[in-house]
Amino acid sequence: MKGLVLSRSAFLYGGRKMITKPKGCYDLYGKEGRTFKQIDNIVSMLAEVYHYAYIRTPIFEASELFHRGMGESSDVVKKEMYDFEDKGGRKLTLRPEGTAGVVRAYIENKMYGNATQPLKFYYSGTMYRYERPQSGRDRELTQFGLELLGATDPSADAEIISFAYQVYQILGLKNVKVKLNSLGDNESRTLYREKLMAYLKPHMDGFCEDCKTRFSENPLRILDCKVDAKNPVLKDAPKTLDFLNDASKEHFEQVCSYLDILKIPYEIDGTIVRGLDYYNHTVFEFLIEIDGKELAIGAGGRYNGLVSTLGGPETACVGFASGIGRVALAMEENGMDMGEDAIDLYLLYVNEEEKKYAIYLAQELRLAGYKTEMEYLGRSLKAQFRQADRMHAKFLILLNSEELENNEVKVKNNQTKEEELVSLDALIYYLDEKLEDEEEDCCSHHEEEEDV
Ligand code: HAM
């Protein structure tokens, strides 16, 4: 008899076909979920001290926002947009990135009239790009990002780069490369465009069909083409830095000198042009190497023309965004492990009276800041001990009716197995002290390991 072959989506359970997630999307839970949350927590903590305010904009926007903002010639707009019409016939798009939405919000809410310029925002959320899914390239991706609106000064560029660099440092990423370039202002860009076109024109037959279209629409895109990346003609193509006018040169030199003050290592790379059309002056990428290939974990730059393109006043802006999934990949590559999800306390009981007290005590202990679990399934005491072990509980609290009568509970160190009867009045103090000791032991153990 032939073997039965079932595709994943045709898997039957209870007679019903299982529905699978859309291609390029992911379910986030367990260790991966904790890694994402940790990255997000560090980003929001650092954003607060760098004084970036949280902003949340809609996940879908008018399609025109992205077409006008990111540029018709960018790959994202041409090939990767999730465009749809709603029931009212409005043309909408799932956001492929965060910058255009923040700029729309800045203009629509007339934030440019706010007395405290520049305005500094951070965000974190899902974005949607119809790409060919592979490791580090998803259709639903999560980005965190910063946008600083209303400052031309190069210190703003340096601050954005410094933020990104510090996030990666705090997360323990050792091998991040910062690549930096300048496209210059409009005058420099126009001059560069002419020189690039003159250089590429005789060689265009050897480029892909997309690049042939790019040639007249936006020739800078050719430098970023994945298909033609290895074309030897590109190696000797003119570099943007050679065509900067004095003002653009000065801006770039200042960005570099501020990064030197901040001790942020960077590499100037004339090939960085970025995939979106709104950039001018500083552009940068944060790269890590995975399996011999460079992967951008974050990128950004200055976009002084975007606010006016979208109908607002001339406003100088700079920003950056980072794919949390790629940062998580980089952490894995650096051998970082989130470890097990350990809890502080597990409450065990046998009878209904003890259970009632467990319900009350769990709430008190949680409000006192302890990560606390209790028994829900009415298991035997032996099975409860096993469950506490599976949850890596540091301490067990055994509720016993007779001891509760005396206002006491038994607390057991789940590692050393030492037990003590503790008065309920002193329980919080007792746990504070014990858990602090545990943490110190754990830290000194890590230090010893590092010394070795
Ligand atoms: P971007 O270079 O298109 O820039 O994306 C920024 C980062 O998002 C990338 O470096 C990468 O880490 C992540 N990313 C992009 N596409 C994917 C994908 N398909 N799967 C997983 N991760 C991805 C922007 O989005 C600009 N808005 C950045 C910016 C902010 N510029 C100024 N302000």
Short mmCIF file of C-alpha atoms and ligand atoms in Angstrom, two decimals:
data_model
loop_
_atom_site.label_atom_id
_atom_site.label_comp_id
_atom_site.label_asym_id
_atom_site.label_seq_id
_atom_site.Cartn_x
_atom_site.Cartn_y
_atom_site.Cartn_z
CA MET A 1 0.00 0.00 0.00
CA LYS A 2 1.23 3.45 -0.82
CA GLY A 3 2.24 5.63 2.15
CA LEU A 4 -0.14 8.43 3.00
CA VAL A 5 1.46 11.79 2.33
CA LEU A 6 -0.24 14.76 3.93
CA SER A 7 0.87 18.32 3.34
CA ARG A 8 1.08 20.46 6.47
CA SER A 9 -2.00 22.43 5.49
CA ALA A 10 -3.98 19.25 4.84
CA PHE A 11 -3.32 17.86 8.31
CA LEU A 12 -6.59 16.58 9.76
CA TYR A 13 -7.48 16.63 13.41
CA GLY A 14 -10.94 15.60 14.54
CA GLY A 15 -11.97 15.57 10.89
CA ARG A 16 -11.17 19.26 10.37
CA LYS A 17 -8.47 20.65 8.11
CA MET A 18 -5.82 22.62 9.99
CA ILE A 19 -5.37 26.22 8.90
CA THR A 20 -1.76 27.36 8.63
CA LYS A 21 -0.26 30.83 8.95
CA PRO A 22 0.38 32.92 5.82
CA LYS A 23 3.77 32.49 4.13
CA GLY A 24 6.51 34.71 5.54
CA CYS A 25 4.71 35.25 8.88
CA TYR A 26 5.53 33.73 12.25
CA ASP A 27 3.99 32.82 15.57
CA LEU A 28 6.05 34.28 18.34
CA TYR A 29 6.14 32.47 21.68
CA GLY A 30 8.44 30.64 24.09
CA LYS A 31 12.14 31.53 23.98
CA GLU A 32 11.77 33.53 20.76
CA GLY A 33 8.90 35.49 22.24
CA ARG A 34 11.01 36.29 25.30
CA THR A 35 13.94 37.41 23.12
CA PHE A 36 11.64 39.79 21.19
CA LYS A 37 10.23 41.17 24.43
CA GLN A 38 13.72 41.66 25.84
CA ILE A 39 14.82 43.58 22.74
CA ASP A 40 11.67 45.68 22.88
CA ASN A 41 12.16 46.41 26.61
CA ILE A 42 15.76 47.55 26.09
CA VAL A 43 14.72 49.74 23.16
CA SER A 44 11.96 51.45 25.15
CA MET A 45 14.21 51.87 28.20
CA LEU A 46 16.98 53.46 26.12
CA ALA A 47 14.49 55.56 24.12
CA GLU A 48 13.24 57.06 27.39
CA VAL A 49 16.72 58.17 28.49
CA TYR A 50 17.57 59.52 25.03
CA HIS A 51 14.21 61.32 25.41
CA TYR A 52 12.35 59.86 22.42
CA ALA A 53 8.58 59.78 22.96
CA TYR A 54 6.53 56.74 22.04
CA ILE A 55 4.40 57.07 18.90
CA ARG A 56 1.94 54.60 17.41
CA THR A 57 0.54 55.16 13.93
CA PRO A 58 -1.97 52.99 12.00
CA ILE A 59 -0.88 49.66 10.55
CA PHE A 60 -2.59 50.64 7.30
CA GLU A 61 -2.49 54.03 5.63
CA ALA A 62 -3.63 55.59 2.36
CA SER A 63 -1.59 53.90 -0.41
CA GLU A 64 -0.55 57.29 -1.73
CA LEU A 65 1.44 57.98 1.44
CA PHE A 66 3.92 55.23 0.61
CA HIS A 67 3.90 55.77 -3.15
CA ARG A 68 4.72 59.44 -2.73
CA GLY A 69 6.89 59.06 0.36
CA MET A 70 9.10 56.10 -0.43
CA GLY A 71 9.33 56.74 -4.17
CA GLU A 72 7.73 54.89 -7.10
CA SER A 73 11.15 53.60 -8.17
CA SER A 74 11.95 51.82 -4.89
CA ASP A 75 11.63 48.03 -4.86
CA VAL A 76 9.40 48.20 -1.80
CA VAL A 77 6.79 50.32 -3.61
CA LYS A 78 7.13 48.55 -6.95
CA LYS A 79 7.03 44.95 -5.80
CA GLU A 80 6.44 44.56 -2.10
CA MET A 81 3.35 46.51 -1.11
CA TYR A 82 0.28 44.91 0.44
CA ASP A 83 -2.25 47.13 -1.34
CA PHE A 84 -5.99 46.61 -0.91
CA GLU A 85 -9.30 48.40 -1.22
CA ASP A 86 -11.65 48.62 1.75
CA LYS A 87 -15.41 48.22 1.48
CA GLY A 88 -15.71 51.93 0.77
CA GLY A 89 -13.36 51.66 -2.23
CA ARG A 90 -10.47 53.46 -0.48
CA LYS A 91 -6.99 52.48 -1.64
CA LEU A 92 -5.05 51.40 1.43
CA THR A 93 -1.70 49.71 2.12
CA LEU A 94 -0.36 47.71 5.04
CA ARG A 95 2.63 49.78 6.13
CA PRO A 96 5.96 48.50 4.78
CA GLU A 97 7.92 50.76 7.19
CA GLY A 98 7.34 53.32 9.95
CA THR A 99 8.88 56.58 8.71
CA ALA A 100 6.14 57.66 6.27
CA GLY A 101 3.41 57.14 8.91
CA VAL A 102 5.31 59.17 11.53
CA VAL A 103 5.84 61.99 9.02
CA ARG A 104 2.14 61.89 8.05
CA ALA A 105 1.21 62.15 11.75
CA TYR A 106 3.67 65.04 12.23
CA ILE A 107 2.05 66.99 9.37
CA GLU A 108 -1.59 66.06 10.05
CA ASN A 109 -1.33 66.95 13.75
CA LYS A 110 0.60 70.16 12.92
CA MET A 111 3.39 69.08 15.25
CA TYR A 112 5.74 71.36 13.30
CA GLY A 113 4.05 74.21 15.21
CA ASN A 114 5.10 72.73 18.56
CA ALA A 115 7.49 75.04 20.45
CA THR A 116 9.82 72.25 21.56
CA GLN A 117 11.53 71.32 18.28
CA PRO A 118 13.09 69.00 17.35
CA LEU A 119 10.50 66.31 18.04
CA LYS A 120 11.88 62.87 18.78
CA PHE A 121 9.81 59.68 18.45
CA TYR A 122 10.32 55.97 18.79
CA TYR A 123 8.07 53.15 17.67
CA SER A 124 7.92 49.41 17.53
CA GLY A 125 5.47 47.41 15.47
CA THR A 126 4.73 45.08 12.60
CA MET A 127 5.40 46.07 8.99
CA TYR A 128 4.44 44.18 5.82
CA ARG A 129 6.51 43.55 2.72
CA TYR A 130 5.69 41.07 -0.03
CA GLU A 131 9.20 39.63 -0.26
CA ARG A 132 10.48 36.16 -1.01
CA PRO A 133 10.66 34.68 2.50
CA GLN A 134 14.00 33.35 3.73
CA SER A 135 15.99 33.47 6.94
CA GLY A 136 15.90 37.13 8.13
CA ARG A 137 13.49 38.17 5.37
CA ASP A 138 9.84 37.97 6.38
CA ARG A 139 6.56 39.24 4.97
CA GLU A 140 5.36 40.29 8.40
CA LEU A 141 8.33 41.83 10.19
CA THR A 142 8.67 43.76 13.41
CA GLN A 143 10.70 46.95 13.37
CA PHE A 144 11.67 49.34 16.11
CA GLY A 145 12.74 52.76 14.98
CA LEU A 146 13.51 56.35 15.86
CA GLU A 147 12.63 59.54 14.00
CA LEU A 148 14.04 62.95 14.88
CA LEU A 149 12.12 65.74 13.11
CA GLY A 150 13.11 69.39 12.92
CA ALA A 151 16.93 69.48 13.18
CA THR A 152 19.51 69.97 10.44
CA ASP A 153 22.44 69.72 12.83
CA PRO A 154 24.80 66.73 12.31
CA SER A 155 24.65 66.03 16.05
CA ALA A 156 21.14 64.67 15.36
CA ASP A 157 22.54 62.17 12.83
CA ALA A 158 25.20 61.15 15.33
CA GLU A 159 22.61 60.72 18.11
CA ILE A 160 20.47 58.37 16.01
CA ILE A 161 23.51 56.26 15.08
CA SER A 162 24.69 56.26 18.69
CA PHE A 163 21.27 55.05 19.90
CA ALA A 164 21.26 52.13 17.48
CA TYR A 165 24.86 51.25 18.32
CA GLN A 166 24.15 51.30 22.06
CA VAL A 167 21.03 49.10 21.73
CA TYR A 168 23.11 46.46 19.96
CA GLN A 169 25.90 46.80 22.57
CA ILE A 170 23.48 46.39 25.49
CA LEU A 171 22.05 43.32 23.78
CA GLY A 172 25.59 41.93 23.67
CA LEU A 173 26.13 41.94 19.88
CA LYS A 174 29.89 42.00 19.50
CA ASN A 175 30.33 41.82 15.72
CA VAL A 176 28.16 44.70 14.45
CA LYS A 177 29.69 46.79 11.66
CA VAL A 178 28.54 50.37 11.12
CA LYS A 179 28.77 51.49 7.48
CA LEU A 180 28.34 55.14 6.70
CA ASN A 181 28.01 57.23 3.55
CA SER A 182 26.63 60.56 2.40
CA LEU A 183 24.42 61.18 -0.61
CA GLY A 184 24.74 64.94 -0.09
CA ASP A 185 22.06 67.58 -0.56
CA ASN A 186 19.88 67.91 -3.69
CA GLU A 187 22.55 69.79 -5.63
CA SER A 188 25.18 67.13 -4.89
CA ARG A 189 22.74 64.31 -5.63
CA THR A 190 21.77 65.83 -8.99
CA LEU A 191 25.41 66.20 -10.01
CA TYR A 192 26.16 62.65 -8.89
CA ARG A 193 23.11 61.31 -10.78
CA GLU A 194 24.41 62.87 -14.02
CA LYS A 195 27.93 61.44 -13.54
CA LEU A 196 26.56 58.01 -12.67
CA MET A 197 24.28 57.95 -15.71
CA ALA A 198 27.12 59.00 -17.99
CA TYR A 199 29.28 56.22 -16.55
CA LEU A 200 26.60 53.48 -16.72
CA LYS A 201 25.04 54.32 -20.09
CA PRO A 202 27.47 52.36 -22.32
CA HIS A 203 27.17 49.28 -20.06
CA MET A 204 23.39 49.09 -19.58
CA ASP A 205 22.92 46.12 -21.94
CA GLY A 206 24.67 43.95 -19.36
CA PHE A 207 22.19 44.84 -16.57
CA CYS A 208 18.87 43.24 -15.58
CA GLU A 209 15.54 44.49 -16.96
CA ASP A 210 14.69 46.23 -13.65
CA CYS A 211 17.96 48.15 -13.77
CA LYS A 212 17.24 49.27 -17.33
CA THR A 213 14.06 50.91 -16.02
CA ARG A 214 15.90 52.23 -12.97
CA PHE A 215 18.41 53.91 -15.25
CA SER A 216 15.96 56.64 -16.23
CA GLU A 217 13.80 56.59 -13.06
CA ASN A 218 16.43 56.52 -10.33
CA PRO A 219 19.89 55.31 -11.37
CA LEU A 220 21.13 55.20 -7.74
CA ARG A 221 18.88 52.15 -7.28
CA ILE A 222 21.14 50.25 -9.71
CA LEU A 223 23.92 50.33 -7.09
CA ASP A 224 21.56 48.58 -4.68
CA CYS A 225 20.32 45.89 -7.09
CA LYS A 226 20.49 42.35 -5.68
CA VAL A 227 20.58 40.77 -9.18
CA ASP A 228 23.44 42.91 -10.49
CA ALA A 229 25.38 43.16 -7.23
CA LYS A 230 28.34 41.29 -8.74
CA ASN A 231 28.44 43.16 -12.07
CA PRO A 232 32.11 44.30 -12.37
CA VAL A 233 30.98 47.62 -13.89
CA LEU A 234 29.62 48.63 -10.48
CA LYS A 235 33.02 48.27 -8.84
CA ASP A 236 34.42 51.32 -10.57
CA ALA A 237 31.20 53.36 -10.57
CA PRO A 238 31.60 56.94 -9.34
CA LYS A 239 31.12 57.38 -5.58
CA THR A 240 28.67 59.85 -4.04
CA LEU A 241 31.34 61.21 -1.67
CA ASP A 242 33.37 62.54 -4.63
CA PHE A 243 30.52 64.81 -5.69
CA LEU A 244 29.50 66.45 -2.42
CA ASN A 245 29.36 70.24 -2.46
CA ASP A 246 31.04 72.13 0.39
CA ALA A 247 27.99 72.28 2.65
CA SER A 248 27.32 68.54 2.24
CA LYS A 249 30.98 67.72 2.81
CA GLU A 250 31.01 69.77 6.01
CA HIS A 251 27.83 68.09 7.27
CA PHE A 252 29.32 64.64 6.69
CA GLU A 253 32.65 65.53 8.30
CA GLN A 254 30.84 66.79 11.36
CA VAL A 255 28.77 63.61 11.65
CA CYS A 256 32.03 61.64 11.55
CA SER A 257 33.72 63.86 14.14
CA TYR A 258 30.72 63.54 16.51
CA LEU A 259 30.80 59.77 16.12
CA ASP A 260 34.51 59.90 17.02
CA ILE A 261 33.64 61.82 20.20
CA LEU A 262 31.06 59.16 21.00
CA LYS A 263 33.69 56.45 20.31
CA ILE A 264 31.45 54.73 17.79
CA PRO A 265 33.51 52.74 15.31
CA TYR A 266 32.35 53.12 11.70
CA GLU A 267 33.52 52.41 8.21
CA ILE A 268 32.92 54.86 5.37
CA ASP A 269 31.46 52.94 2.46
CA GLY A 270 30.67 54.79 -0.76
CA THR A 271 28.45 51.96 -2.00
CA ILE A 272 25.71 52.49 0.59
CA VAL A 273 22.81 54.24 -1.18
CA ARG A 274 19.78 52.69 0.61
CA GLY A 275 16.67 51.23 -0.95
CA LEU A 276 14.18 54.03 -0.31
CA ASP A 277 14.07 57.27 -2.28
CA TYR A 278 13.66 59.78 0.51
CA TYR A 279 17.26 59.91 1.73
CA ASN A 280 19.82 62.68 1.38
CA HIS A 281 23.04 63.49 3.29
CA THR A 282 23.90 60.78 5.83
CA VAL A 283 22.94 57.16 5.15
CA PHE A 284 24.07 54.21 7.24
CA GLU A 285 23.63 50.48 7.82
CA PHE A 286 24.36 48.20 10.76
CA LEU A 287 25.56 44.83 9.49
CA ILE A 288 26.38 41.44 10.94
CA GLU A 289 27.80 38.44 9.20
CA ILE A 290 25.80 35.22 9.17
CA ASP A 291 27.07 32.19 7.21
CA GLY A 292 29.56 34.38 5.36
CA LYS A 293 26.83 36.81 4.23
CA GLU A 294 26.28 40.34 5.49
CA LEU A 295 22.80 41.03 6.86
CA ALA A 296 21.51 44.50 7.72
CA ILE A 297 20.05 44.45 11.22
CA GLY A 298 19.30 48.16 11.07
CA ALA A 299 19.54 51.09 8.70
CA GLY A 300 18.55 54.68 8.24
CA GLY A 301 19.62 58.15 7.35
CA ARG A 302 18.62 61.75 6.82
CA TYR A 303 15.47 62.61 4.86
CA ASN A 304 15.22 66.40 4.71
CA GLY A 305 12.74 66.46 1.79
CA LEU A 306 10.11 63.99 2.97
CA VAL A 307 7.95 66.30 5.11
CA SER A 308 7.55 68.78 2.25
CA THR A 309 6.97 65.98 -0.31
CA LEU A 310 4.08 64.86 1.85
CA GLY A 311 2.55 68.34 2.08
CA GLY A 312 4.20 69.78 5.21
CA PRO A 313 6.71 72.59 5.64
CA GLU A 314 10.43 72.10 4.84
CA THR A 315 11.69 70.05 7.82
CA ALA A 316 15.06 68.42 8.30
CA CYS A 317 14.75 64.88 9.68
CA VAL A 318 16.87 61.85 10.42
CA GLY A 319 15.93 58.36 11.58
CA PHE A 320 16.62 54.68 11.68
CA ALA A 321 14.82 51.35 11.94
CA SER A 322 15.86 47.84 12.87
CA GLY A 323 14.25 44.47 12.24
CA ILE A 324 13.74 42.77 15.61
CA GLY A 325 13.73 39.34 13.94
CA ARG A 326 17.16 40.02 12.46
CA VAL A 327 18.47 41.32 15.80
CA ALA A 328 17.22 38.08 17.39
CA LEU A 329 19.06 36.11 14.68
CA ALA A 330 22.23 38.09 15.43
CA MET A 331 21.87 37.30 19.14
CA GLU A 332 21.57 33.61 18.31
CA GLU A 333 24.63 33.91 16.06
CA ASN A 334 26.53 35.44 19.01
CA GLY A 335 25.63 32.33 21.02
CA MET A 336 23.27 34.19 23.29
CA ASP A 337 20.57 32.18 24.92
CA MET A 338 17.64 33.63 26.86
CA GLY A 339 17.90 30.66 29.24
CA GLU A 340 14.91 28.99 30.82
CA ASP A 341 11.85 30.93 31.88
CA ALA A 342 12.38 30.64 35.66
CA ILE A 343 9.85 31.69 38.29
CA ASP A 344 10.53 32.93 41.82
CA LEU A 345 7.81 31.06 43.68
CA TYR A 346 5.47 28.12 43.28
CA LEU A 347 2.56 27.67 45.70
CA LEU A 348 1.53 24.10 46.54
CA TYR A 349 -1.60 22.97 48.39
CA VAL A 350 -3.82 19.95 48.86
CA ASN A 351 -7.27 20.88 50.20
CA GLU A 352 -9.83 23.55 49.32
CA GLU A 353 -9.06 25.69 52.37
CA GLU A 354 -5.34 25.79 51.48
CA LYS A 355 -6.26 26.51 47.85
CA LYS A 356 -8.26 29.57 48.88
CA TYR A 357 -5.27 30.85 50.81
CA ALA A 358 -3.01 30.10 47.81
CA ILE A 359 -5.26 32.23 45.58
CA TYR A 360 -5.01 35.12 48.03
CA LEU A 361 -1.28 34.73 48.72
CA ALA A 362 -0.39 34.45 44.99
CA GLN A 363 -1.99 37.85 44.40
CA GLU A 364 -0.12 39.41 47.36
CA LEU A 365 3.22 37.97 46.27
CA ARG A 366 2.72 39.03 42.64
CA LEU A 367 1.90 42.56 43.76
CA ALA A 368 5.06 42.51 45.89
CA GLY A 369 6.98 41.87 42.63
CA TYR A 370 7.61 38.12 42.72
CA LYS A 371 7.05 36.00 39.66
CA THR A 372 4.61 33.58 41.24
CA GLU A 373 2.76 30.50 40.07
CA MET A 374 0.29 28.19 41.78
CA GLU A 375 -1.40 24.88 41.15
CA TYR A 376 -4.48 25.03 38.91
CA LEU A 377 -5.17 21.44 37.91
CA GLY A 378 -5.74 19.82 41.33
CA ARG A 379 -2.73 17.49 40.89
CA SER A 380 -1.26 15.30 43.60
CA LEU A 381 1.39 16.93 45.79
CA LYS A 382 4.07 14.85 44.06
CA ALA A 383 2.94 16.07 40.64
CA GLN A 384 2.94 19.65 41.94
CA PHE A 385 6.60 19.31 42.93
CA ARG A 386 7.35 18.07 39.41
CA GLN A 387 5.46 20.97 37.89
CA ALA A 388 7.43 23.44 40.06
CA ASP A 389 10.66 21.86 38.77
CA ARG A 390 9.51 22.15 35.16
CA MET A 391 8.92 25.86 35.77
CA HIS A 392 12.39 26.21 37.36
CA ALA A 393 10.87 27.62 40.55
CA LYS A 394 13.50 29.07 42.89
CA PHE A 395 11.39 28.66 46.06
CA LEU A 396 8.34 26.58 46.91
CA ILE A 397 5.70 27.71 49.37
CA LEU A 398 3.85 24.77 50.90
CA LEU A 399 0.46 25.65 52.27
CA ASN A 400 -0.69 23.41 55.04
CA SER A 401 -3.95 24.00 57.01
CA GLU A 402 -2.39 23.37 60.43
CA GLU A 403 0.57 25.66 59.80
CA LEU A 404 -1.72 28.32 58.37
CA GLU A 405 -3.70 28.20 61.66
CA ASN A 406 -0.45 29.28 63.34
CA ASN A 407 0.06 31.98 60.72
CA GLU A 408 2.99 30.14 59.17
CA VAL A 409 4.01 28.60 55.85
CA LYS A 410 6.84 26.29 54.88
CA VAL A 411 9.30 27.80 52.40
CA LYS A 412 11.61 25.43 50.58
CA ASN A 413 14.67 26.41 48.58
CA ASN A 414 14.17 24.32 45.44
CA GLN A 415 17.90 24.12 44.77
CA THR A 416 19.37 23.29 48.20
CA LYS A 417 16.10 21.64 49.37
CA GLU A 418 16.44 23.46 52.72
CA GLU A 419 13.06 24.23 54.35
CA GLU A 420 12.03 26.75 56.94
CA LEU A 421 8.80 27.61 58.68
CA VAL A 422 8.23 31.31 58.15
CA SER A 423 5.69 33.55 59.83
CA LEU A 424 3.27 35.07 57.28
CA ASP A 425 3.96 38.53 58.71
CA ALA A 426 7.66 38.16 57.89
CA LEU A 427 7.24 36.29 54.59
CA ILE A 428 7.96 39.22 52.24
CA TYR A 429 11.10 40.25 54.18
CA TYR A 430 12.26 36.65 54.25
CA LEU A 431 11.77 36.19 50.50
CA ASP A 432 13.38 39.55 49.69
CA GLU A 433 16.52 38.48 51.53
CA LYS A 434 16.62 34.93 50.16
CA LEU A 435 16.00 35.89 46.55
CA GLU A 436 18.60 38.65 46.77
CA ASP A 437 21.15 36.08 48.04
CA GLU A 438 20.19 33.81 45.15
CA GLU A 439 20.78 36.60 42.64
CA GLU A 440 24.17 37.48 44.16
CA ASP A 441 25.23 33.82 44.03
CA CYS A 442 24.11 33.67 40.42
CA CYS A 443 26.01 36.88 39.48
CA SER A 444 29.23 35.86 41.24
CA HIS A 445 28.97 32.49 39.49
CA HIS A 446 28.75 34.28 36.12
CA GLU A 447 31.74 36.51 37.02
CA GLU A 448 33.80 33.44 37.93
CA GLU A 449 32.85 31.86 34.62
CA GLU A 450 33.97 34.99 32.74
CA ASP A 451 37.30 35.07 34.66
CA VAL A 452 38.12 31.54 33.57
P1 HAM B 1 14.86 49.55 5.69
O1 HAM B 1 16.30 49.46 5.39
O2 HAM B 1 13.90 49.26 4.60
O3 HAM B 1 14.62 51.03 6.25
O4 HAM B 1 14.53 48.61 6.89
C1 HAM B 1 15.19 48.75 8.14
C2 HAM B 1 15.51 47.40 8.72
O5 HAM B 1 14.32 46.59 8.80
C3 HAM B 1 16.47 46.55 7.89
O6 HAM B 1 17.81 46.92 8.14
C4 HAM B 1 16.17 45.16 8.43
O7 HAM B 1 16.82 44.95 9.68
C5 HAM B 1 14.68 45.22 8.67
N1 HAM B 1 13.93 44.62 7.55
C6 HAM B 1 13.61 45.19 6.38
N2 HAM B 1 12.92 44.33 5.60
C7 HAM B 1 12.83 43.17 6.29
C8 HAM B 1 12.22 41.90 6.04
N3 HAM B 1 11.56 41.64 4.92
N4 HAM B 1 12.31 40.95 7.00
C9 HAM B 1 12.96 41.19 8.16
N5 HAM B 1 13.54 42.37 8.45
C10 HAM B 1 13.47 43.35 7.54
C11 HAM B 1 13.42 51.47 6.67
O8 HAM B 1 12.45 50.78 6.87
C12 HAM B 1 13.43 52.95 7.00
N6 HAM B 1 12.07 53.34 7.41
C13 HAM B 1 14.44 53.28 8.09
C14 HAM B 1 14.44 54.72 8.47
C15 HAM B 1 13.83 55.29 9.53
N7 HAM B 1 15.04 55.67 7.79
C16 HAM B 1 14.80 56.83 8.40
N8 HAM B 1 14.05 56.60 9.44
#
